[in-house]
CSV table of C-alpha atoms in Angstrom, one decimal:
chain,number,residue,atom,x,y,z
G,1,MET,CA,47.5,143.4,271.3
G,2,SER,CA,50.2,143.9,268.5
G,3,CYS,CA,49.2,145.5,265.3
G,4,LEU,CA,49.2,141.9,263.7
G,5,GLN,CA,46.9,140.8,266.0
G,6,ASN,CA,44.7,144.0,265.4
G,7,THR,CA,45.3,143.2,261.8
G,8,PHE,CA,43.7,139.4,262.4
G,9,TYR,CA,41.3,140.1,264.3
G,10,THR,CA,39.5,142.7,262.1
G,11,MET,CA,39.7,140.7,258.9
G,12,GLN,CA,38.3,137.6,260.9
G,13,LEU,CA,35.7,140.3,261.8
G,14,PHE,CA,35.0,141.2,258.5
G,15,SER,CA,34.8,137.6,257.2
G,16,THR,CA,32.7,136.2,259.9
G,17,GLN,CA,30.1,138.8,260.7
G,18,LEU,CA,30.0,141.8,258.5
G,19,LEU,CA,29.9,139.8,255.1
G,20,PRO,CA,27.2,137.2,255.9
G,21,LEU,CA,25.3,140.8,257.0
G,22,HIS,CA,26.2,142.0,253.4
G,23,PHE,CA,25.7,139.0,251.4
G,24,HIS,CA,25.0,141.1,248.0
G,25,SER,CA,27.8,143.0,248.3
G,26,TYR,CA,29.7,139.3,248.9
G,27,GLN,CA,28.1,138.4,245.3
G,28,PHE,CA,29.0,141.6,244.0
G,29,LEU,CA,32.8,141.0,244.4
G,30,ILE,CA,32.2,137.9,243.1
G,31,ASN,CA,30.6,139.1,239.9
G,32,HIS,CA,33.6,141.4,239.7
G,33,PRO,CA,36.7,139.6,239.8
G,34,SER,CA,38.7,142.8,239.1
G,35,LEU,CA,37.7,144.2,242.3
G,36,LEU,CA,37.9,141.1,244.5
G,37,THR,CA,41.4,140.8,243.1
G,38,SER,CA,42.3,144.2,244.1
G,39,PHE,CA,40.6,143.7,247.7
G,40,ILE,CA,42.7,140.3,248.0
G,41,PHE,CA,45.2,142.1,247.2
G,42,CYS,CA,45.1,145.2,249.6
G,43,SER,CA,44.2,142.8,252.7
G,44,PHE,CA,47.4,141.2,251.9
G,45,PHE,CA,49.5,144.0,252.1
G,46,LEU,CA,47.3,145.3,255.0
G,47,ILE,CA,48.7,142.1,256.7
G,48,LEU,CA,52.0,141.5,255.4
G,49,PHE,CA,52.8,145.5,256.3
G,50,SER,CA,51.4,145.1,260.0
G,51,PHE,CA,53.5,142.2,260.6
G,52,MET,CA,56.4,143.7,259.2
G,53,GLN,CA,56.3,146.7,261.7
G,54,TRP,CA,55.3,144.2,264.4
G,55,TRP,CA,58.5,142.6,263.6
G,56,HIS,CA,61.0,145.4,263.4
G,57,HIS,CA,59.9,146.7,266.6
G,58,HIS,CA,60.1,143.4,268.3
G,59,HIS,CA,63.6,142.4,266.8
G,60,HIS,CA,64.9,146.3,266.9
G,61,ASN,CA,64.4,146.3,270.8
G,62,HIS,CA,65.2,142.7,271.4
G,63,LYS,CA,68.5,142.9,269.6
G,64,ARG,CA,69.4,146.0,271.9
G,65,LEU,CA,68.4,144.9,275.1
G,66,PRO,CA,71.3,144.1,277.1
G,67,PRO,CA,72.6,140.5,277.5
G,68,GLY,CA,71.8,138.4,280.1
G,69,SER,CA,69.3,135.6,281.6
G,70,LEU,CA,66.1,136.3,282.9
G,71,GLY,CA,66.1,132.9,284.5
G,72,TRP,CA,62.5,131.1,285.3
G,73,SER,CA,59.1,132.4,285.1
G,74,TYR,CA,58.5,135.2,287.9
G,75,LEU,CA,60.8,133.8,289.9
G,76,GLY,CA,63.7,134.5,287.6
G,77,GLU,CA,66.8,134.4,289.3
G,78,THR,CA,66.0,135.5,292.7
G,79,LEU,CA,66.3,132.4,294.4
G,80,LYS,CA,70.1,132.3,292.7
G,81,LEU,CA,70.6,135.5,293.9
G,82,TYR,CA,69.7,135.0,297.5
G,83,SER,CA,71.4,131.5,297.9
G,84,GLU,CA,75.0,132.6,297.1
G,85,ASN,CA,77.5,135.2,297.4
G,86,PRO,CA,75.9,137.9,295.9
G,87,ASN,CA,79.2,139.2,294.8
G,88,SER,CA,79.4,136.2,292.8
G,89,PHE,CA,76.3,136.4,291.0
G,90,PHE,CA,77.1,139.7,289.9
G,91,SER,CA,80.8,139.5,289.6
G,92,ASN,CA,80.1,136.1,287.6
G,93,ARG,CA,77.2,138.0,285.1
G,94,GLN,CA,79.4,140.8,284.8
G,95,LYS,CA,82.4,138.3,283.2
G,96,TRP,CA,79.5,136.6,280.9
G,97,TYR,CA,77.5,139.7,279.8
G,98,GLY,CA,79.8,142.6,280.3
G,99,ASP,CA,79.3,145.7,282.5
G,100,ILE,CA,75.3,146.2,281.4
G,101,PHE,CA,73.4,142.9,281.7
G,102,LYS,CA,69.8,142.4,282.4
G,103,THR,CA,68.5,139.9,284.9
G,104,HIS,CA,65.1,139.1,286.9
G,105,ILE,CA,65.2,139.4,290.6
G,106,LEU,CA,62.3,139.7,293.0
G,107,GLY,CA,59.3,139.6,290.4
G,108,CYS,CA,60.8,142.4,288.3
G,109,PRO,CA,62.9,142.2,285.1
G,110,CYS,CA,65.8,144.3,285.6
G,111,VAL,CA,68.9,145.7,283.8
G,112,MET,CA,72.3,145.7,286.1
G,113,ILE,CA,75.3,148.2,285.6
G,114,SER,CA,78.3,148.2,286.7
G,115,SER,CA,79.9,151.1,284.7
G,116,PRO,CA,80.8,154.0,286.5
G,117,LYS,CA,79.4,155.7,283.6
G,118,ALA,CA,76.7,154.8,283.1
G,119,ALA,CA,75.9,154.6,286.7
G,120,ARG,CA,76.1,158.6,286.2
G,121,THR,CA,73.8,158.2,283.7
G,122,VAL,CA,71.1,156.7,285.6
G,123,LEU,CA,71.8,158.5,289.2
G,124,VAL,CA,72.7,162.1,288.1
G,125,THR,CA,73.1,163.3,284.5
G,126,GLN,CA,69.6,162.1,283.3
G,127,ALA,CA,68.1,161.0,286.5
G,128,ASN,CA,64.5,162.6,285.4
G,129,LEU,CA,64.3,159.3,283.4
G,130,PHE,CA,64.9,156.5,286.3
G,131,LYS,CA,62.7,157.5,289.1
G,132,PRO,CA,63.4,155.8,292.6
G,133,THR,CA,61.5,152.3,293.5
G,134,TYR,CA,61.6,149.5,295.1
G,135,PRO,CA,60.3,145.7,294.0
G,136,PRO,CA,56.3,145.8,295.3
G,137,SER,CA,57.0,143.9,298.3
G,138,LYS,CA,59.6,146.0,300.1
G,139,GLU,CA,57.8,149.2,299.0
G,140,LYS,CA,54.6,148.0,300.5
G,141,LEU,CA,56.7,147.7,303.7
G,142,ILE,CA,58.3,151.2,303.1
G,143,GLY,CA,55.4,153.4,302.4
G,144,GLN,CA,55.0,155.1,299.0
G,145,GLU,CA,55.1,158.4,301.0
G,146,ALA,CA,59.0,157.7,302.2
G,147,ILE,CA,61.4,160.5,300.8
G,148,PHE,CA,62.9,158.1,298.7
G,149,PHE,CA,60.1,157.8,296.3
G,150,GLN,CA,59.5,161.4,296.1
G,151,GLN,CA,60.5,163.5,292.8
G,152,GLY,CA,60.9,167.0,291.9
G,153,ALA,CA,59.9,169.8,294.4
G,154,CYS,CA,58.4,167.5,296.7
G,155,HIS,CA,61.6,165.4,296.8
G,156,SER,CA,63.0,168.8,297.2
G,157,MET,CA,61.1,170.0,300.0
G,158,LEU,CA,61.5,166.9,302.1
G,159,LYS,CA,65.1,166.6,301.6
G,160,LYS,CA,65.7,170.4,302.9
G,161,LEU,CA,63.6,169.4,306.3
G,162,VAL,CA,65.9,166.4,306.1
G,163,GLN,CA,69.3,167.8,306.0
G,164,ALA,CA,68.1,170.5,308.9
G,165,SER,CA,69.7,167.7,311.1
G,166,PHE,CA,72.8,166.7,309.0
G,167,LEU,CA,74.0,170.7,307.6
G,168,PRO,CA,78.0,170.4,308.2
G,169,SER,CA,77.4,173.2,311.6
G,170,THR,CA,75.2,170.4,313.1
G,171,ILE,CA,76.9,167.6,312.4
G,172,ARG,CA,80.2,169.8,313.9
G,173,ASN,CA,78.1,170.5,317.0
G,174,SER,CA,76.8,166.9,317.5
G,175,VAL,CA,80.1,165.3,317.7
G,176,SER,CA,80.1,165.4,321.9
G,177,GLU,CA,76.5,164.1,321.7
G,178,VAL,CA,78.1,161.3,319.6
G,179,GLU,CA,81.0,161.0,321.9
G,180,GLN,CA,78.6,160.5,324.9
G,181,ILE,CA,76.7,158.1,323.1
G,182,VAL,CA,80.2,156.1,322.5
G,183,LEU,CA,81.1,156.4,326.3
G,184,LYS,CA,77.9,155.3,327.6
G,185,LEU,CA,78.0,152.1,325.2
G,186,LEU,CA,81.6,150.9,325.6
G,187,PRO,CA,81.5,150.3,329.4
G,188,THR,CA,78.7,147.8,328.9
G,189,TRP,CA,80.6,145.8,326.7
G,190,ALA,CA,83.6,145.3,328.7
G,191,ASN,CA,84.3,141.9,330.4
G,192,ARG,CA,81.9,140.6,328.3
G,193,THR,CA,81.1,139.0,325.4
G,194,ILE,CA,79.0,140.7,322.8
G,195,ASN,CA,77.4,140.2,319.3
G,196,THR,CA,78.7,142.7,317.2
G,197,LEU,CA,76.6,143.2,314.7
G,198,GLN,CA,73.3,143.5,317.2
G,199,GLU,CA,75.6,146.2,318.9
G,200,MET,CA,76.6,147.8,316.0
G,201,LYS,CA,72.8,148.2,315.3
G,202,ARG,CA,72.2,149.7,318.6
G,203,TYR,CA,74.6,152.2,318.4
G,204,ALA,CA,74.1,153.1,315.2
G,205,PHE,CA,70.1,153.4,316.4
G,206,GLU,CA,71.3,155.7,319.1
G,207,VAL,CA,72.9,158.1,317.3
G,208,ALA,CA,70.5,158.3,314.0
G,209,SER,CA,67.9,158.9,317.1
G,210,ILE,CA,69.5,161.8,318.6
G,211,SER,CA,69.8,163.5,315.2
G,212,ALA,CA,66.2,163.1,314.1
G,213,PHE,CA,64.1,163.2,317.3
G,214,GLY,CA,66.6,164.7,319.5
G,215,GLU,CA,66.7,164.1,323.5
G,216,THR,CA,64.0,161.7,324.4
G,217,ASN,CA,63.3,159.4,327.6
G,218,GLU,CA,64.2,156.1,327.7
G,219,LEU,CA,61.1,154.6,327.7
G,220,GLU,CA,60.3,156.6,324.1
G,221,MET,CA,63.5,155.4,322.7
G,222,GLU,CA,62.7,152.0,323.7
G,223,GLU,CA,59.4,152.2,321.9
G,224,ILE,CA,61.1,153.8,318.6
G,225,ARG,CA,63.7,151.0,318.9
G,226,GLU,CA,61.1,148.3,318.8
G,227,LEU,CA,59.0,149.6,315.9
G,228,TYR,CA,62.4,150.1,314.2
G,229,SER,CA,63.9,146.4,314.9
G,230,ARG,CA,60.6,145.2,313.2
G,231,LEU,CA,61.0,147.2,310.3
G,232,GLU,CA,64.7,146.4,310.1
G,233,LYS,CA,65.6,142.7,308.8
G,234,GLY,CA,69.1,142.8,307.8
G,235,TYR,CA,72.1,145.1,307.5
G,236,ASN,CA,75.2,145.3,305.4
G,237,SER,CA,78.0,145.5,307.9
G,238,TYR,CA,81.9,146.5,308.1
G,239,PRO,CA,84.5,144.6,309.6
G,240,LEU,CA,86.7,145.3,312.7
G,241,GLN,CA,90.4,145.7,312.4
G,242,LEU,CA,91.3,143.2,315.0
G,243,PRO,CA,94.2,143.8,317.1
G,244,GLY,CA,97.7,142.5,316.2
G,245,THR,CA,97.3,143.5,312.5
G,246,SER,CA,99.4,146.6,311.0
G,247,TYR,CA,96.4,148.9,310.5
G,248,TRP,CA,95.2,148.3,314.0
G,249,LYS,CA,98.9,149.1,315.1
G,250,ALA,CA,98.9,152.3,313.0
G,251,MET,CA,95.4,153.4,313.8
G,252,LYS,CA,96.3,152.8,317.5
G,253,ARG,CA,99.6,155.2,317.5
G,254,GLU,CA,97.3,157.9,315.6
G,255,GLN,CA,94.5,158.2,318.0
G,256,GLN,CA,97.9,157.8,320.9
G,257,GLY,CA,98.7,161.3,320.0
G,258,ILE,CA,94.9,162.7,319.8
G,259,LYS,CA,94.4,161.4,323.0
G,260,SER,CA,97.7,163.0,324.9
G,261,LYS,CA,96.6,166.2,323.2
G,262,LEU,CA,92.9,165.7,324.8
G,263,ALA,CA,94.4,165.0,328.4
G,264,THR,CA,96.8,167.9,328.3
G,265,GLU,CA,94.0,170.4,327.5
G,266,ASN,CA,91.6,168.5,329.3
G,267,ARG,CA,88.6,168.2,327.0
G,268,GLY,CA,86.8,165.7,324.8
G,269,LEU,CA,87.2,165.2,321.0
G,270,SER,CA,86.4,168.1,318.6
G,271,TRP,CA,85.2,168.3,315.3
G,272,ASP,CA,88.8,169.3,314.6
G,273,ASP,CA,90.2,166.5,315.9
G,274,THR,CA,88.3,164.0,313.6
G,275,ARG,CA,89.5,166.0,310.8
G,276,HIS,CA,93.3,164.9,311.9
G,277,MET,CA,92.8,161.1,311.7
G,278,PRO,CA,93.9,160.7,308.5
G,279,PHE,CA,95.1,156.8,309.0
G,280,THR,CA,91.8,156.6,310.5
G,281,THR,CA,90.0,157.8,308.2
G,282,ARG,CA,91.4,156.1,305.2
G,283,VAL,CA,90.8,152.7,307.2
G,284,MET,CA,87.3,153.4,307.4
G,285,GLU,CA,86.8,154.5,303.4
G,286,GLU,CA,88.6,151.1,302.6
G,287,THR,CA,86.3,149.3,304.8
G,288,LEU,CA,83.1,151.1,303.6
G,289,ARG,CA,84.7,150.2,299.9
G,290,SER,CA,85.4,146.4,301.0
G,291,ALA,CA,81.9,145.7,302.5
G,292,SER,CA,79.8,148.5,300.8
G,293,ILE,CA,76.6,149.2,303.2
G,294,VAL,CA,74.7,149.7,300.2
G,295,SER,CA,74.9,147.1,297.4
G,296,PHE,CA,72.8,148.3,294.7
G,297,THR,CA,70.3,150.9,294.9
G,298,PHE,CA,66.8,150.8,292.9
G,299,ARG,CA,65.5,152.6,289.7
G,300,GLU,CA,62.9,152.6,287.3
G,301,ALA,CA,62.6,153.5,283.6
G,302,VAL,CA,60.1,156.0,283.1
G,303,ARG,CA,60.2,155.6,279.5
G,304,ASP,CA,62.3,153.5,276.9
G,305,VAL,CA,65.7,155.2,277.4
G,306,GLU,CA,68.8,154.4,275.6
G,307,VAL,CA,72.4,153.7,277.7
G,308,GLU,CA,75.5,152.9,276.1
G,309,GLY,CA,73.5,151.5,273.0
G,310,TYR,CA,71.1,149.5,275.1
G,311,ILE,CA,67.5,149.9,274.9
G,312,ILE,CA,66.3,149.5,278.6
G,313,PRO,CA,62.3,149.3,278.2
G,314,LYS,CA,59.8,151.4,280.2
G,315,GLY,CA,59.0,149.7,283.3
G,316,TRP,CA,62.2,147.7,284.0
G,317,LYS,CA,64.1,147.8,287.2
G,318,VAL,CA,67.6,149.3,287.1
G,319,LEU,CA,70.0,148.9,289.3
G,320,PRO,CA,73.8,150.5,289.6
G,321,LEU,CA,75.9,148.0,291.3
G,322,PHE,CA,77.7,150.3,293.5
G,323,ARG,CA,79.8,146.8,295.4
G,324,THR,CA,80.6,145.5,292.3
G,325,ILE,CA,82.3,148.5,290.9
G,326,HIS,CA,84.1,148.6,294.3
G,327,HIS,CA,85.7,145.5,293.4
G,328,SER,CA,86.6,146.1,290.1
G,329,PRO,CA,90.2,145.4,289.4
G,330,HIS,CA,89.8,148.5,286.8
G,331,PHE,CA,89.3,151.0,289.4
G,332,PHE,CA,90.9,149.4,292.8
G,333,PRO,CA,93.8,147.0,292.1
G,334,GLN,CA,93.6,143.9,294.3
G,335,PRO,CA,90.0,144.5,294.8
G,336,TYR,CA,89.7,141.9,297.6
G,337,LYS,CA,92.6,143.2,299.6
G,338,PHE,CA,92.1,145.7,302.5
G,339,ASP,CA,94.8,148.0,301.9
G,340,PRO,CA,93.9,151.4,303.2
G,341,SER,CA,96.9,153.3,301.5
G,342,ARG,CA,94.6,153.0,298.2
G,343,PHE,CA,92.7,156.0,299.4
G,344,GLN,CA,96.4,158.1,299.8
G,345,VAL,CA,95.2,159.0,296.2
G,346,PRO,CA,91.4,160.1,295.6
G,347,PRO,CA,89.4,157.2,293.6
G,348,ARG,CA,88.6,158.3,290.3
G,349,PRO,CA,85.4,160.0,289.6
G,350,ASN,CA,82.2,157.7,290.1
G,351,THR,CA,84.0,155.1,291.3
G,352,TYR,CA,83.5,155.1,294.9
G,353,MET,CA,79.9,155.5,296.0
G,354,PRO,CA,79.9,154.1,299.4
G,355,PHE,CA,76.6,156.6,300.2
G,356,GLY,CA,75.1,156.5,296.6
G,357,ASN,CA,75.3,159.3,294.1
G,358,GLY,CA,73.3,162.2,292.9
G,359,VAL,CA,70.3,163.6,294.8
G,360,HIS,CA,68.9,160.8,296.3
G,361,SER,CA,72.6,159.9,298.0
G,362,CYS,CA,72.2,159.5,301.9
G,363,PRO,CA,71.9,162.7,303.3
G,364,GLY,CA,73.6,161.2,306.3
G,365,SER,CA,76.8,160.3,304.9
G,366,GLU,CA,78.7,162.6,307.2
G,367,LEU,CA,77.1,161.6,310.6
G,368,ALA,CA,77.6,157.8,309.5
G,369,LYS,CA,81.6,158.8,309.4
G,370,LEU,CA,81.7,160.7,312.5
G,371,GLU,CA,80.1,157.8,314.3
G,372,ILE,CA,82.6,155.3,313.3
G,373,LEU,CA,85.6,157.4,314.1
G,374,LEU,CA,84.4,158.3,317.5
G,375,LEU,CA,83.9,154.4,318.0
G,376,LEU,CA,87.3,153.7,316.3
G,377,HIS,CA,89.0,156.2,318.4
G,378,HIS,CA,87.3,155.0,322.1
G,379,LEU,CA,87.6,151.3,321.6
G,380,THR,CA,91.0,151.4,320.1
G,381,ILE,CA,92.5,153.5,322.9
G,382,SER,CA,91.0,151.9,325.9
G,383,TYR,CA,89.8,148.1,324.9
G,384,ARG,CA,91.1,144.9,323.9
G,385,TRP,CA,89.1,142.7,321.7
G,386,GLU,CA,88.8,138.9,320.4
G,387,VAL,CA,86.7,137.0,318.5
G,388,VAL,CA,85.1,134.2,320.7
G,389,GLY,CA,84.7,130.7,318.6
G,390,ASN,CA,86.3,129.4,315.4
G,391,GLU,CA,83.6,130.4,313.0
G,392,ASP,CA,83.7,133.5,311.4
G,393,GLY,CA,83.4,135.3,308.0
G,394,ILE,CA,80.0,136.2,306.1
G,395,GLN,CA,76.6,134.5,305.7
G,396,TYR,CA,74.0,135.5,303.3
G,397,GLY,CA,70.3,135.5,304.0
G,398,PRO,CA,69.8,137.7,301.7
G,399,PHE,CA,71.5,140.6,303.1
G,400,PRO,CA,75.8,139.8,304.1
G,401,VAL,CA,75.8,139.7,307.6
G,402,PRO,CA,78.5,138.3,310.2
G,403,LYS,CA,78.0,134.7,310.7
G,404,HIS,CA,76.4,134.7,314.6
G,405,GLY,CA,77.0,138.1,314.7
G,406,LEU,CA,80.2,138.2,314.8
G,407,PRO,CA,80.6,137.0,319.0
G,408,LEU,CA,83.2,139.2,320.4
G,409,LYS,CA,85.0,139.4,323.7
G,410,ILE,CA,85.8,143.1,325.2
G,411,THR,CA,88.0,143.7,327.7
G,412,LEU,CA,89.3,146.8,329.3
G,413,ARG,CA,92.6,147.8,329.2
G,414,LYS,CA,94.8,147.8,332.2
G,415,LYS,CA,97.4,150.2,330.7
G,416,ILE,CA,96.7,152.5,328.0
G,417,PHE,CA,98.5,151.7,324.9
G,418,THR,CA,100.8,149.1,326.0
């Protein structure tokens, strides 16, 4: 209840209940006009002062809220977000309102941030003022005990436990294990049409399972996979470079040199080999930029916070828009053009965040990069593929995924590097 409402309520209580109980006091005021005038004067100024405080507080905060639209009651702009390309949804509002704007999605008032500096403020420099969060529906699904929601000492302890599987030494020693998964998986694709989306999920799951659980029998793995598939509803995907493009040809030449070396030395891939794939690495980096795995992340202001001149009220969600930053022409010229050469020069600080930023960034980022490199190596040197059907592109429901799972026909090469 506001100060103004409290004042009116007090005056109403005074006039309707206290005065009748003190009729003689009321008569006394009537008989002494100067006291009555003073009482009215004080009451008036009390109401006026309370109103001015309320108006100043409301007007001050309202004026400094980021521009934007909260849409319809409760639904906000959720339907718009889920019914159109999220890239267009965010980029249009960025054009209308600027790099920081408000909206209302998934039942929550939100502030969207597409400024690298502001994103760093939320995720790194003032991360203590923005706790990790999700909309209530998603938070219930994940569970409040998840590491994502923890902070301070608890988060540090859990992160150390998780990072034990992703230490540089652990990643280096996992090259052969991940390669074996690739070599086991690829023959099952040969000479048939695969659903690329589902197969990529299968591959990523098996690599993650080895890192998280070590060796497990097939029955246990299938049970874990079934539980995970119930939880997982959609992934962002990264596109494959199809045969015939200049990028694919260049990547093929690079992998040919590595393959020749491996054949001479009669061994599999090593960590050092993956560090000598500069072009393939740039293709991977450009893929992660153009089709960001994490479009945005959720934070919640723990108190009123000022960011770049705007007030973010306590309890509001704050979403750094990684995908929007990655598609900004100010940081990546011709952002919708697939151009790996742009990564010959490191991007500007805080403009490239495919795995997030700060203490809650993805701990498995290096493992994810490794599995991409190993898959691309064996796929490009041993197989051909082509899209099946005429329909391709991206569909949103709500996560961006390839239409029909991007069906590909995979065939084994008769001769290597023909």
